[in-house]
PDB file of C-alpha atoms in Angstrom:
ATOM      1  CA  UNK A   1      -7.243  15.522  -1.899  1.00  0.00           C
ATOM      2  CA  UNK A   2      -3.929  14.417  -4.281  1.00  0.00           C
ATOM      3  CA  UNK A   3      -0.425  13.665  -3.518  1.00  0.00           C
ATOM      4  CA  UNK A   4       0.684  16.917  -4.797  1.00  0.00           C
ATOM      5  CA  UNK A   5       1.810  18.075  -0.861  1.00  0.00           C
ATOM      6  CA  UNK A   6       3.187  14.512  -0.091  1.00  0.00           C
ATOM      7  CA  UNK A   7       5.472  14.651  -3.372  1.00  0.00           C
ATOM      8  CA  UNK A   8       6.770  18.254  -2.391  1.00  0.00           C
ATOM      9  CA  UNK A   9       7.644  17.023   1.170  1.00  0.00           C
ATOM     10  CA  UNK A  10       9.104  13.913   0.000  1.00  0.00           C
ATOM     11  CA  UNK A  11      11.433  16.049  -2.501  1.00  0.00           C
ATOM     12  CA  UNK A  12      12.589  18.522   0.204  1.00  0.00           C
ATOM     13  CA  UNK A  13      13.834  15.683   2.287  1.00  0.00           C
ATOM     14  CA  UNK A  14      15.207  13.989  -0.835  1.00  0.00           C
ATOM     15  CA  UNK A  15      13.138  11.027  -0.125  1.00  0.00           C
ATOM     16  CA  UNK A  16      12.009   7.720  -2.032  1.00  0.00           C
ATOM     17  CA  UNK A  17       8.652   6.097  -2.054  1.00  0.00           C
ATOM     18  CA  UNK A  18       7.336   2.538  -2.843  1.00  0.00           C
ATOM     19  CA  UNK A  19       4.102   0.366  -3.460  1.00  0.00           C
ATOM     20  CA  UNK A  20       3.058  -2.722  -3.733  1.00  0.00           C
ATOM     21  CA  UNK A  21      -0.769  -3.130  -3.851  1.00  0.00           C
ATOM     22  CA  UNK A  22      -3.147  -5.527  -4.356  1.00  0.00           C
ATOM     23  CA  UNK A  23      -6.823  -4.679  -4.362  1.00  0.00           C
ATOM     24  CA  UNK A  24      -6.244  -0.913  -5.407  1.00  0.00           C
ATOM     25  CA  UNK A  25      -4.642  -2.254  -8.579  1.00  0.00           C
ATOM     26  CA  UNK A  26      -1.806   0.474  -8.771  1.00  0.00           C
ATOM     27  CA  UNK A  27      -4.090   3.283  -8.464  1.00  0.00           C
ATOM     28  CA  UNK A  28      -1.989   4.402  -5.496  1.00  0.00           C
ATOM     29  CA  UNK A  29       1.461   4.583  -7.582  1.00  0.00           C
ATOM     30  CA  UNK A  30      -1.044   6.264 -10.385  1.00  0.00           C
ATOM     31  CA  UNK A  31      -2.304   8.952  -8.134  1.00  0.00           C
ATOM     32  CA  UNK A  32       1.031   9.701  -7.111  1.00  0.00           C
ATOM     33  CA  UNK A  33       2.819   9.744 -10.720  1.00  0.00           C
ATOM     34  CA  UNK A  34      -0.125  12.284 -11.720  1.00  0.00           C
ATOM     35  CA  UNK A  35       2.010  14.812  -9.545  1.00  0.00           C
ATOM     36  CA  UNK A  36       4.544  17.203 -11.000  1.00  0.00           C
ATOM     37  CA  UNK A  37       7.736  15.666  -9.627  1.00  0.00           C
ATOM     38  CA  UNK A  38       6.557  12.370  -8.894  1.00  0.00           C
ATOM     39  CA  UNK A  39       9.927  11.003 -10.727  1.00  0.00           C
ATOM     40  CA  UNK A  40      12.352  12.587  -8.082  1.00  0.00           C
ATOM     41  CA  UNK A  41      10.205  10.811  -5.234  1.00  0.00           C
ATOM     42  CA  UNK A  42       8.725   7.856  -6.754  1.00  0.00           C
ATOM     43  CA  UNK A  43      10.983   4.650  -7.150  1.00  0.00           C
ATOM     44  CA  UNK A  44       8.844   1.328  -7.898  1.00  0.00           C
ATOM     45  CA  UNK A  45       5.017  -0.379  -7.613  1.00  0.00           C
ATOM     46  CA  UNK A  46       4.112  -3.528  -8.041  1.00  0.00           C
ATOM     47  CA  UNK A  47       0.347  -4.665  -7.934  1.00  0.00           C
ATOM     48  CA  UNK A  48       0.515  -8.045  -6.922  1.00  0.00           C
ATOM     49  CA  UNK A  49      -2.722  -9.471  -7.581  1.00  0.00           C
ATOM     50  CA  UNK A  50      -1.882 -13.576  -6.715  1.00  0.00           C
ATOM     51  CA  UNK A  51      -0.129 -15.002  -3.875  1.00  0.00           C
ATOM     52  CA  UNK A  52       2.682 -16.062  -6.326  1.00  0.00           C
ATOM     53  CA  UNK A  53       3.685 -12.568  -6.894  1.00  0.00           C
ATOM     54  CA  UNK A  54       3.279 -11.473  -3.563  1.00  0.00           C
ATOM     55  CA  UNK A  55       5.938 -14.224  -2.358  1.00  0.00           C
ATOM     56  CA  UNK A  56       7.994 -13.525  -5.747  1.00  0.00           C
ATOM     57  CA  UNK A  57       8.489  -9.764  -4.604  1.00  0.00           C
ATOM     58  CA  UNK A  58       9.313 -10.994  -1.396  1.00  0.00           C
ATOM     59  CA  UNK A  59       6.543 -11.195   1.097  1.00  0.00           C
ATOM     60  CA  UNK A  60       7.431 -14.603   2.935  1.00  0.00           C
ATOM     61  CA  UNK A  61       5.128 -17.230   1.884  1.00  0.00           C
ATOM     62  CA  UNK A  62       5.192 -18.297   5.546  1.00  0.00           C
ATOM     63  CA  UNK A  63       3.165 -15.237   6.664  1.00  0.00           C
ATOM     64  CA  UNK A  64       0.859 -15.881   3.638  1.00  0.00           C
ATOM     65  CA  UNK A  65       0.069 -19.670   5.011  1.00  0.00           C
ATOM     66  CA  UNK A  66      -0.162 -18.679   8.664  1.00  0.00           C
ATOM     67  CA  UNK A  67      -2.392 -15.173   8.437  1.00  0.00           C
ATOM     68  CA  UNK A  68      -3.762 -15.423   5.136  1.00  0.00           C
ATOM     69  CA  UNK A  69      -2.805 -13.181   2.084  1.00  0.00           C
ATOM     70  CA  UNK A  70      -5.930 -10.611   3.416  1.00  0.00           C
ATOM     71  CA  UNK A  71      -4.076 -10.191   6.690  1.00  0.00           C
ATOM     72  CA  UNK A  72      -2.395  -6.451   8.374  1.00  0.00           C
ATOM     73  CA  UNK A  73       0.925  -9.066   8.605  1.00  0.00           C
ATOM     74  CA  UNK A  74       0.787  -9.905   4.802  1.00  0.00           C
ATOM     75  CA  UNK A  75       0.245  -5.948   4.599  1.00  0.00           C
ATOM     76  CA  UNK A  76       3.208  -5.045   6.728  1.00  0.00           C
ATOM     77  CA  UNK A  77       5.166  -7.744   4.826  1.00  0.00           C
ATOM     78  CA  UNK A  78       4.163  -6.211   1.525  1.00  0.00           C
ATOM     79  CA  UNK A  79       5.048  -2.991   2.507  1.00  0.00           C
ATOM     80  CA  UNK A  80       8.955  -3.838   3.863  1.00  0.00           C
ATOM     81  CA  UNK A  81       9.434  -6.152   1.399  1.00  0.00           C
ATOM     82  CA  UNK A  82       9.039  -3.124  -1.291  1.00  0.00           C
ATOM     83  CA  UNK A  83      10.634  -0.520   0.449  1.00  0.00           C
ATOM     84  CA  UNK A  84      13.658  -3.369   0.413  1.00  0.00           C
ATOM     85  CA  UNK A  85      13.516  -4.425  -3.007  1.00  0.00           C
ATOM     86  CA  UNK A  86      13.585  -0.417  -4.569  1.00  0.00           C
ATOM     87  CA  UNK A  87      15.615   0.848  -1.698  1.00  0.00           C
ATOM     88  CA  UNK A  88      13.229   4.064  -0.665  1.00  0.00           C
ATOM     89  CA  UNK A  89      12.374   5.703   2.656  1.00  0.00           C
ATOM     90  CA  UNK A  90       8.702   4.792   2.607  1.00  0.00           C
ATOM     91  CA  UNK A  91       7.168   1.040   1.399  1.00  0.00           C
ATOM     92  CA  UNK A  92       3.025   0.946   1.073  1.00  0.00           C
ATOM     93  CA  UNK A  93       1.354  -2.474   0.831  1.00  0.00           C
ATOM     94  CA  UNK A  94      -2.504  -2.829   0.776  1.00  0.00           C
ATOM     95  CA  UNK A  95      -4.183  -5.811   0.533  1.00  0.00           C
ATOM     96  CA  UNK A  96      -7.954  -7.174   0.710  1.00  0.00           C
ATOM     97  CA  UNK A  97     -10.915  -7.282  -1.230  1.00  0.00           C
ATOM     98  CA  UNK A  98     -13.294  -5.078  -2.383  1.00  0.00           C
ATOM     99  CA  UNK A  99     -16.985  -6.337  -1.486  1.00  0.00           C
ATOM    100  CA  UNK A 100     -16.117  -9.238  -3.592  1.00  0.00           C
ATOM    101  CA  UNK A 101     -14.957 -12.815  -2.813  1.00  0.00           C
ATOM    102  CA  UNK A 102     -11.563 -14.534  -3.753  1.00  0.00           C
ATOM    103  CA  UNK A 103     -11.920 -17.857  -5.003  1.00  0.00           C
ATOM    104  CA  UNK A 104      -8.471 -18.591  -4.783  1.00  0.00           C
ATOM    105  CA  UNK A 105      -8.744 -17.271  -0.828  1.00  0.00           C
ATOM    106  CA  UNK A 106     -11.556 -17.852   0.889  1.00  0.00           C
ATOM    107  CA  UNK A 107     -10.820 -16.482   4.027  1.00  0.00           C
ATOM    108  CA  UNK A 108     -11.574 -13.411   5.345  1.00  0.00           C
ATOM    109  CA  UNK A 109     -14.479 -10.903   5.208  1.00  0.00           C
ATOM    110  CA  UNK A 110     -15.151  -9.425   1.685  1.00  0.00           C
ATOM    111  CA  UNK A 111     -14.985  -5.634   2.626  1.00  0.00           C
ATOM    112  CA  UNK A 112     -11.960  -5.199   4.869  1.00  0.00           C
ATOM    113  CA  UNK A 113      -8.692  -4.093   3.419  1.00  0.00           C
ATOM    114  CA  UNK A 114      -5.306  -3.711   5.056  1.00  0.00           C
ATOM    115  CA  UNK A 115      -3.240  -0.319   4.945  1.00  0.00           C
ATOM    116  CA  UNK A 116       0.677  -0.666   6.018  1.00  0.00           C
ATOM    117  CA  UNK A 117       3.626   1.933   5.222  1.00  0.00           C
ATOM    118  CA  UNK A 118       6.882   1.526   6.583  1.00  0.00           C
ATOM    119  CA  UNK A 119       9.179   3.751   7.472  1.00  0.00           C
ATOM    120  CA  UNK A 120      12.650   2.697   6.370  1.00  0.00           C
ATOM    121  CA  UNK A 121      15.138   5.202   7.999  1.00  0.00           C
ATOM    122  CA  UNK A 122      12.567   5.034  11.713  1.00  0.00           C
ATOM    123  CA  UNK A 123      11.893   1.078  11.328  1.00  0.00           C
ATOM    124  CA  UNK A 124       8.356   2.163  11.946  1.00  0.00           C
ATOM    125  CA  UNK A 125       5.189   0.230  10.816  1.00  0.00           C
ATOM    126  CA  UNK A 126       1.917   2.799  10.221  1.00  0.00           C
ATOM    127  CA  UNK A 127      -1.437   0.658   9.884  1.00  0.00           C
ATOM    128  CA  UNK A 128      -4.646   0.664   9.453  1.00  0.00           C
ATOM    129  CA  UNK A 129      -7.511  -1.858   8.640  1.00  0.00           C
ATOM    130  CA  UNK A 130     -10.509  -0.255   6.964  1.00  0.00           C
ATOM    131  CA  UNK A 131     -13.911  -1.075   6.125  1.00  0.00           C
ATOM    132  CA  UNK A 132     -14.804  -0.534   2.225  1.00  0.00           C
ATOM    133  CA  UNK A 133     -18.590  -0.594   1.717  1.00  0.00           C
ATOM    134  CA  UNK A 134     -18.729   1.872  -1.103  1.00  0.00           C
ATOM    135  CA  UNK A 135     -21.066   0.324  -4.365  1.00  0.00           C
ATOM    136  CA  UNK A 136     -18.375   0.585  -6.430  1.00  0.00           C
ATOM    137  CA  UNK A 137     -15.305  -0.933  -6.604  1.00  0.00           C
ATOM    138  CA  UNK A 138     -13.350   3.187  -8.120  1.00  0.00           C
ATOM    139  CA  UNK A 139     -15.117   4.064  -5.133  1.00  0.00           C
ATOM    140  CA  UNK A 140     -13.706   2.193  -2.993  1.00  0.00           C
ATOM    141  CA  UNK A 141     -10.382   2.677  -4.485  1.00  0.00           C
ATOM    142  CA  UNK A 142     -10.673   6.418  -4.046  1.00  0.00           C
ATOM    143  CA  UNK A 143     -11.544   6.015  -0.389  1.00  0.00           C
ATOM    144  CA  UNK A 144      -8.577   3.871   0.005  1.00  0.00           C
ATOM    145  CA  UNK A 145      -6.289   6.183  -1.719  1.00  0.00           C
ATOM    146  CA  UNK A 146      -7.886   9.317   0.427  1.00  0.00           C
ATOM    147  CA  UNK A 147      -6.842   6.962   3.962  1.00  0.00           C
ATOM    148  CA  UNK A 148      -2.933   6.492   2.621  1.00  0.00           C
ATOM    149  CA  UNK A 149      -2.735  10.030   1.824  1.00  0.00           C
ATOM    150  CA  UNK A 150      -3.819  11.421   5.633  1.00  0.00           C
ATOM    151  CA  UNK A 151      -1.509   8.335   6.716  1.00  0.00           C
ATOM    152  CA  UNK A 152       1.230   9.697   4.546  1.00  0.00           C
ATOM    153  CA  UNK A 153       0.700  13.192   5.609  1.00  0.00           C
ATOM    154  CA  UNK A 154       0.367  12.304   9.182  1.00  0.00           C
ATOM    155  CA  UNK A 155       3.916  10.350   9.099  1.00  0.00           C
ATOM    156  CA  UNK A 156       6.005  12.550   7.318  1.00  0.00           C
ATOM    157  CA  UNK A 157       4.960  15.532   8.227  1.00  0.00           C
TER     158      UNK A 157
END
């Protein structure tokens, strides 16, 4: 499964799209920019690996403190802040870790990540906290990027 039906959809509404991910390392803006016509629908990604970056792209470091930065908030908050800073339709924001602790954040399980695309012009919030427990970590990237495209496909269809 690929982006290739998201993109056309996206381009027949003349709508934008947005990431800013964490844990799947921009493979998410990467799958979609492998699409014929990903320019007319794709605006921005940032992979935000550290907390800094995160609250320098504008997820409030407040949410950060108070739910940690593996948290569906700090997801949502990723996602809005993104669809904000390159004015598009749709913001993604993942976050979590995959089957591998954080040093620098302690908290939280090592497997779960946190899915959350927002819908600019509906105000919406779509989530979704999944379990990655493949043995790799492309695996588990993959299986990430295979959830936001039924999410995608499920929202603006």
């Amino acid at each position: 499964m690929d982006f290739k039906e998201i993109v056309h959809i996206l381009q027949l509404g003349q709508k934008k799209i947005s990431t800013m991910e964490s844990c799947t390392g921009g493979g998410v803006a990467n799958a979609i920019t492998n699409m014929e016509g990903a320019s007319e629908i794709f605006e921005f990604s940032a992979v935000t690996y550290s907390n800094e970056y995160k609250i320098k792209m504008g997820v409030p470091k407040e949410i950060i403190d108070k739910y940690t930065v593996y948290s569906m908030e700090t997801a949502v908050a990723m996602s809005k802040a993104i669809t904000s800073f390159a004015n598009s339709n749709y913001g993604i924001g993942i976050t979590g870790k995959l089957n591998k602790s954080d040093p620098n954040n302690k908290t939280g399980a090592d497997n779960i990540v946190y899915i959350a695309i927002y819908d600019h012009d509906h105000d919406k919030i779509y989530k979704e906290k999944m379990t990655v427990n493949k043995e790799s970590r492309i695996l588990n990237k993959d299986h990430i990027i295979e959830k936001i495209i039924n999410m995608l496909l499920n929202i603006i269809k």
